[in-house]
Short mmCIF file of C-alpha atoms in Angstrom, two decimals:
data_model
loop_
_atom_site.label_atom_id
_atom_site.label_comp_id
_atom_site.label_asym_id
_atom_site.label_seq_id
_atom_site.Cartn_x
_atom_site.Cartn_y
_atom_site.Cartn_z
CA MET O 50 189.77 170.85 117.11
CA ALA O 51 190.49 170.35 120.82
CA GLY O 52 190.13 173.52 122.90
CA SER O 53 193.27 173.71 125.08
CA PRO O 54 197.04 173.35 124.52
CA THR O 55 197.10 170.10 126.52
CA ALA O 56 194.21 168.61 124.59
CA ARG O 57 195.76 169.63 121.28
CA ARG O 58 199.01 167.93 122.29
CA ARG O 59 197.07 164.77 123.12
CA ARG O 60 195.19 164.88 119.81
CA LEU O 61 198.47 165.34 117.93
CA ALA O 62 200.06 162.40 119.76
CA ILE O 63 197.07 160.19 118.90
CA GLU O 64 197.27 161.13 115.21
CA LEU O 65 201.03 160.53 115.01
CA LYS O 66 200.70 157.10 116.60
CA LYS O 67 197.84 156.25 114.25
CA LEU O 68 199.98 157.14 111.22
CA ARG O 69 202.84 154.92 112.37
CA GLU O 70 200.53 151.99 113.09
CA GLU O 71 198.87 152.36 109.69
CA HIS O 72 202.31 151.78 108.16
CA ALA O 73 202.97 148.81 110.47
CA LEU O 74 206.24 150.29 111.74
CA THR O 75 207.84 150.38 115.18
CA CYS O 76 209.13 153.52 116.85
CA ASN O 77 212.68 152.30 116.32
CA GLN O 78 212.11 151.72 112.60
CA VAL O 79 210.71 155.22 112.11
CA GLY O 80 213.51 156.74 114.17
CA LYS O 81 216.16 154.94 112.13
CA GLU O 82 214.72 156.28 108.86
CA LEU O 83 214.72 159.85 110.19
CA ASP O 84 218.05 159.62 112.06
CA TRP O 85 216.19 159.93 115.35
CA SER O 86 216.13 157.66 118.35
CA GLY O 87 213.16 155.36 118.82
CA SER O 88 212.58 157.01 122.18
CA LYS O 89 212.07 160.39 120.47
CA VAL O 90 209.33 158.94 118.27
CA ASN O 91 207.74 157.40 121.35
CA ARG O 92 207.83 160.75 123.19
CA LEU O 93 206.11 162.46 120.26
CA GLU O 94 203.39 159.79 120.29
CA THR O 95 202.79 160.02 124.03
CA GLY O 96 202.68 163.81 124.24
CA GLN O 97 205.70 164.05 126.51
CA GLY O 98 207.20 167.49 126.16
CA ARG O 99 206.68 169.99 123.37
CA VAL O 100 206.48 168.88 119.75
CA GLN O 101 208.22 171.01 117.15
CA PRO O 102 206.32 171.69 113.90
CA SER O 103 209.51 170.71 112.02
CA ASP O 104 209.36 167.24 113.63
CA VAL O 105 205.73 166.89 112.59
CA ASP O 106 206.61 168.01 109.07
CA ALA O 107 209.36 165.39 108.84
CA LEU O 108 207.02 162.63 110.02
CA CYS O 109 204.25 163.64 107.64
CA ARG O 110 206.62 163.65 104.68
CA PHE O 111 207.96 160.26 105.71
CA TYR O 112 204.43 158.83 106.00
CA GLY O 113 203.34 160.52 102.78
CA THR O 114 200.32 162.30 104.25
CA SER O 115 198.18 164.78 102.33
CA ASP O 116 199.05 168.47 102.43
CA GLU O 117 195.83 169.12 104.33
CA LEU O 118 196.63 166.63 107.09
CA ARG O 119 200.21 167.87 107.34
CA ALA O 120 198.97 171.45 107.74
CA LEU O 121 196.47 170.38 110.42
CA LEU O 122 199.06 168.46 112.44
CA LYS O 123 201.61 171.28 112.19
CA ALA O 124 198.95 173.70 113.41
CA LEU O 125 198.25 171.40 116.36
CA ALA O 126 201.97 171.35 117.16
CA LYS O 127 202.16 175.17 117.13
CA GLN O 128 199.01 175.59 119.23
CA SER O 129 200.12 172.96 121.75
CA LYS O 130 203.13 175.15 122.62
CA THR O 131 200.99 177.97 124.03
CA LYS O 132 200.40 178.18 127.78
CA GLY O 133 197.03 177.90 129.48
CA TRP O 134 195.74 180.42 132.04
CA TRP O 135 196.62 178.02 134.89
CA HIS O 136 200.36 178.24 134.15
CA ALA O 137 200.36 181.78 135.53
CA HIS O 138 199.89 180.32 139.02
CA GLY O 139 203.35 178.73 138.97
CA ASP O 140 204.25 175.96 141.39
CA ALA O 141 200.85 176.15 143.06
CA VAL O 142 199.70 173.88 140.23
CA PRO O 143 201.98 170.79 140.10
CA SER O 144 203.00 169.68 136.62
CA TRP O 145 201.11 166.39 136.96
CA PHE O 146 197.89 168.27 137.81
CA SER O 147 198.50 170.92 135.17
CA VAL O 148 197.98 168.21 132.56
CA TYR O 149 194.56 167.40 134.01
CA VAL O 150 193.47 171.06 134.12
CA GLY O 151 194.43 171.40 130.46
CA LEU O 152 192.43 168.34 129.46
CA GLU O 153 189.48 169.46 131.58
CA GLN O 154 189.19 172.64 129.52
CA ALA O 155 188.43 170.61 126.38
CA VAL O 156 185.94 168.00 127.62
CA SER O 157 182.34 167.49 126.59
CA SER O 158 181.56 165.40 129.68
CA LEU O 159 182.95 164.64 133.14
CA ARG O 160 181.81 161.71 135.27
CA THR O 161 183.37 161.68 138.70
CA TYR O 162 183.16 159.64 141.89
CA GLN O 163 184.35 161.00 145.24
CA GLY O 164 184.27 158.97 148.43
CA GLU O 165 185.70 161.40 151.00
CA PHE O 166 185.50 164.96 149.71
CA ILE O 167 183.26 167.21 147.67
CA PRO O 168 184.39 167.27 143.99
CA GLY O 169 186.65 170.20 143.18
CA LEU O 170 184.25 171.72 140.63
CA LEU O 171 181.60 172.01 143.35
CA GLN O 172 183.77 173.32 146.20
CA THR O 173 183.54 176.71 147.87
CA ALA O 174 186.72 178.74 148.31
CA GLU O 175 186.53 178.17 152.09
CA TYR O 176 186.26 174.40 151.74
CA ALA O 177 189.04 174.28 149.12
CA SER O 178 191.28 176.37 151.36
CA GLU O 179 190.79 174.01 154.31
CA LEU O 180 191.73 171.00 152.16
CA SER O 181 194.77 172.81 150.76
CA ARG O 182 196.17 173.41 154.24
CA VAL O 183 196.91 169.69 154.61
CA THR O 184 198.28 169.20 151.09
CA PRO O 185 201.87 167.85 151.31
CA ASP O 186 204.71 170.25 150.42
CA LEU O 187 202.36 173.19 149.88
CA SER O 188 203.53 176.49 151.38
CA PRO O 189 201.09 178.97 152.97
CA ASP O 190 201.72 181.33 150.03
CA ASP O 191 200.66 178.63 147.57
CA ILE O 192 197.24 178.06 149.16
CA PRO O 193 195.50 181.20 147.81
CA ARG O 194 196.86 180.51 144.32
CA LEU O 195 195.70 176.89 144.42
CA VAL O 196 192.26 177.98 145.57
CA ASP O 197 192.15 180.60 142.79
CA VAL O 198 192.84 177.87 140.23
CA ARG O 199 190.03 175.73 141.62
CA MET O 200 187.58 178.63 141.49
CA ARG O 201 188.65 179.49 137.95
CA ARG O 202 188.16 175.86 136.88
CA GLN O 203 184.55 176.04 138.02
CA GLU O 204 183.77 178.63 135.33
CA LEU O 205 183.78 175.66 132.96
CA LEU O 206 180.34 174.61 134.21
CA THR O 207 178.65 177.95 133.53
CA GLU O 208 180.15 178.92 130.17
CA ALA O 209 178.05 179.22 127.01
CA SER O 210 178.51 175.57 125.95
CA PRO O 211 179.36 173.77 129.20
CA PRO O 212 180.26 170.09 129.49
CA ASP O 213 177.91 167.63 131.15
CA PHE O 214 179.08 167.09 134.72
CA TRP O 215 177.81 164.07 136.66
CA ALA O 216 179.07 163.54 140.21
CA VAL O 217 178.45 160.64 142.56
CA VAL O 218 179.51 161.59 146.09
CA HIS O 219 179.55 159.21 149.04
CA GLN O 220 177.39 160.25 152.00
CA SER O 221 180.46 160.44 154.24
CA ALA O 222 181.72 163.43 152.21
CA ILE O 223 178.67 165.52 153.12
CA LEU O 224 178.65 164.48 156.77
CA GLN O 225 182.28 164.88 157.77
CA VAL O 226 183.29 168.35 158.93
CA ILE O 227 185.97 170.14 156.92
CA GLY O 228 186.96 173.39 158.65
CA ASN O 229 183.88 173.81 160.84
CA ARG O 230 180.14 173.29 160.59
CA GLN O 231 179.52 176.73 159.13
CA VAL O 232 182.01 176.03 156.36
CA MET O 233 180.25 172.74 155.67
CA ALA O 234 176.78 174.33 155.65
CA ARG O 235 177.90 176.86 153.04
CA GLN O 236 179.61 174.10 151.07
CA LEU O 237 176.45 171.99 150.89
CA GLU O 238 174.41 175.04 149.95
CA ARG O 239 176.84 175.56 147.08
CA MET O 240 176.32 171.95 145.94
CA LEU O 241 172.56 172.45 145.88
CA GLU O 242 172.94 175.62 143.80
CA MET O 243 175.24 173.94 141.29
CA ALA O 244 172.94 170.90 141.01
CA LYS O 245 170.24 173.19 139.63
CA LEU O 246 172.29 173.81 136.47
CA ARG O 247 170.94 171.91 133.47
CA ASN O 248 174.34 170.35 132.77
CA VAL O 249 175.09 169.27 136.36
CA THR O 250 173.83 166.10 138.06
CA VAL O 251 174.69 165.29 141.68
CA GLN O 252 173.89 161.99 143.36
CA VAL O 253 174.71 160.82 146.88
CA LEU O 254 175.80 157.24 147.47
CA PRO O 255 174.25 156.40 150.87
CA TYR O 256 175.81 154.27 153.58
CA ASP O 257 173.18 151.56 152.99
CA ALA O 258 173.79 151.32 149.23
CA GLY O 259 175.23 147.83 149.61
CA THR O 260 178.30 146.52 147.83
CA TYR O 261 179.86 148.41 144.95
CA PRO O 262 183.18 148.41 143.05
CA SER O 263 186.08 149.00 145.43
CA THR O 264 187.80 152.05 144.04
CA GLY O 265 189.21 155.37 145.06
CA PRO O 266 188.11 158.67 143.51
CA PHE O 267 188.25 158.84 139.74
CA THR O 268 187.00 160.88 136.80
CA VAL O 269 186.06 159.73 133.30
CA LEU O 270 186.79 162.49 130.79
CA GLY O 271 184.82 162.53 127.54
CA PHE O 272 185.82 164.64 124.52
CA PRO O 273 183.69 166.05 121.70
CA GLU O 274 185.76 164.69 118.84
CA GLN O 275 185.45 161.03 117.94
CA GLU O 276 189.20 160.96 117.33
CA ASP O 277 189.79 161.83 121.01
CA PRO O 278 188.78 158.75 123.04
CA ASP O 279 187.60 158.89 126.64
CA MET O 280 190.20 158.61 129.38
CA VAL O 281 190.26 158.05 133.14
CA TYR O 282 192.03 160.25 135.68
CA ARG O 283 193.00 159.05 139.16
CA GLU O 284 194.72 161.42 141.58
CA GLY O 285 197.04 160.57 144.49
CA LEU O 286 198.86 162.69 147.06
CA THR O 287 201.91 163.37 144.93
CA ASP O 288 201.05 162.26 141.41
CA SER O 289 198.28 161.09 139.13
CA VAL O 290 197.48 158.25 136.75
CA TYR O 291 195.90 158.60 133.31
CA LEU O 292 194.30 155.49 131.86
CA GLU O 293 193.65 155.45 128.12
CA LEU O 294 193.50 151.77 127.16
CA PRO O 295 189.95 150.98 126.00
CA THR O 296 189.73 148.05 128.42
CA ASP O 297 190.67 150.24 131.41
CA VAL O 298 188.28 153.02 130.39
CA SER O 299 185.50 150.47 129.94
CA ILE O 300 186.04 149.06 133.44
CA TYR O 301 185.82 152.51 135.06
CA THR O 302 182.85 153.52 132.92
CA LYS O 303 180.97 150.43 134.06
CA ALA O 304 182.02 151.09 137.66
CA PHE O 305 180.59 154.61 137.43
CA ASP O 306 177.36 153.28 135.94
CA HIS O 307 177.15 150.83 138.84
CA LEU O 308 177.75 153.60 141.39
CA ARG O 309 175.13 155.94 139.99
CA ALA O 310 172.61 153.09 139.80
CA LEU O 311 173.13 152.44 143.53
CA ALA O 312 173.09 156.14 144.47
CA LEU O 313 170.01 158.09 145.44
CA SER O 314 168.14 159.86 142.67
CA PRO O 315 169.13 163.50 142.09
CA GLN O 316 165.92 164.60 143.84
CA ARG O 317 166.45 162.39 146.91
CA SER O 318 170.12 163.34 146.92
CA ALA O 319 169.18 167.03 147.06
CA SER O 320 166.88 166.32 150.01
CA LEU O 321 169.65 164.51 151.88
CA ILE O 322 172.16 167.28 151.15
CA ARG O 323 169.68 169.90 152.33
CA SER O 324 169.02 167.98 155.53
CA SER O 325 172.75 167.66 156.20
CA MET O 326 173.22 171.36 155.45
CA GLU O 327 170.57 172.25 158.04
CA ASP O 328 172.24 169.96 160.60
CA HIS O 329 175.62 171.65 160.02
CA ALA O 330 174.03 175.10 160.27
CA ARG O 331 172.59 174.48 163.77
#
C-alpha cells in the first residue's frame, strides 16, 4: 500500500475510476444512481479534496465489490485524511507543491532533469536559501521553513529502503554562481558526496552534447505498486503540472533516456563537478 497520505489518495482515485470504467458508466450516470452530482464522482476519481469512507462505501456497494476490496478502499480513504510532516510548515509549502512532496514520499524511483539549478534533493541549505530569496510571494520568515522542508525531503535518499534517484544536470547549473563561489563550492562538494550513494546517479549534460529534446525541468516519478502508474511532474513559478496519461509519461521517459545517453558518464561527470568545485573554491 502506498506510503503517504497523498499517494494513498491517488491510489484510491485510480481504483475508483477503474471500477466505474469496468462497469462502462459515466460519472453522471453513477452520480444519478447515488443522488450525487457527476462532478462529485469526478472529484473522487481525481483525488481532489478529501474522500469520506462513507462515500467509498456507497460506491463499493453500488459496484458490488467484494468485502475485502471495500475494506481496503475504505482504509485508503481513512489514511488519506491524515497529514504529512510537511503540513506543519504551513504556507511555506504551497498547496500545489505539497502534493508533490506527498507523492515523493512513496516513490520507488525518481528520474529528474534540471537545466539551470541543482536538483532539490541534492541541494545544501545555503544554496536552497539563496534560491528561496527570489521565490515570488515568499516572505523572509517563510525562507527558513522552506529550506527545512527541502532538507527533510533529502532524508528520503538515505533511509533504509531508499528510492533510486537518477539526476541529469546541465553543465550550466554547476558553473553559474548562486550566492557566491564559496556557496557553490560547498554545493558541488555535496553533490559529489550524494553521488557516492548506491541509489544515487548523477550525470552532467555538457555544453557540447549536441541537440536534445527541448524541455524545461521535469521529474518522472515511479511507484512500487503496479497499480500506481508512473507520472511526470513539471514545476513553474506559481503552480505545477502533473502528467499521468501513458502517452505523456512515455514521451518524457524517452526524453530522459535521450538526455542521459547524451550526458557524461557518472565517472566523467564526477570529474567535471570536482573540477568546477575547485574553480569555485579558488
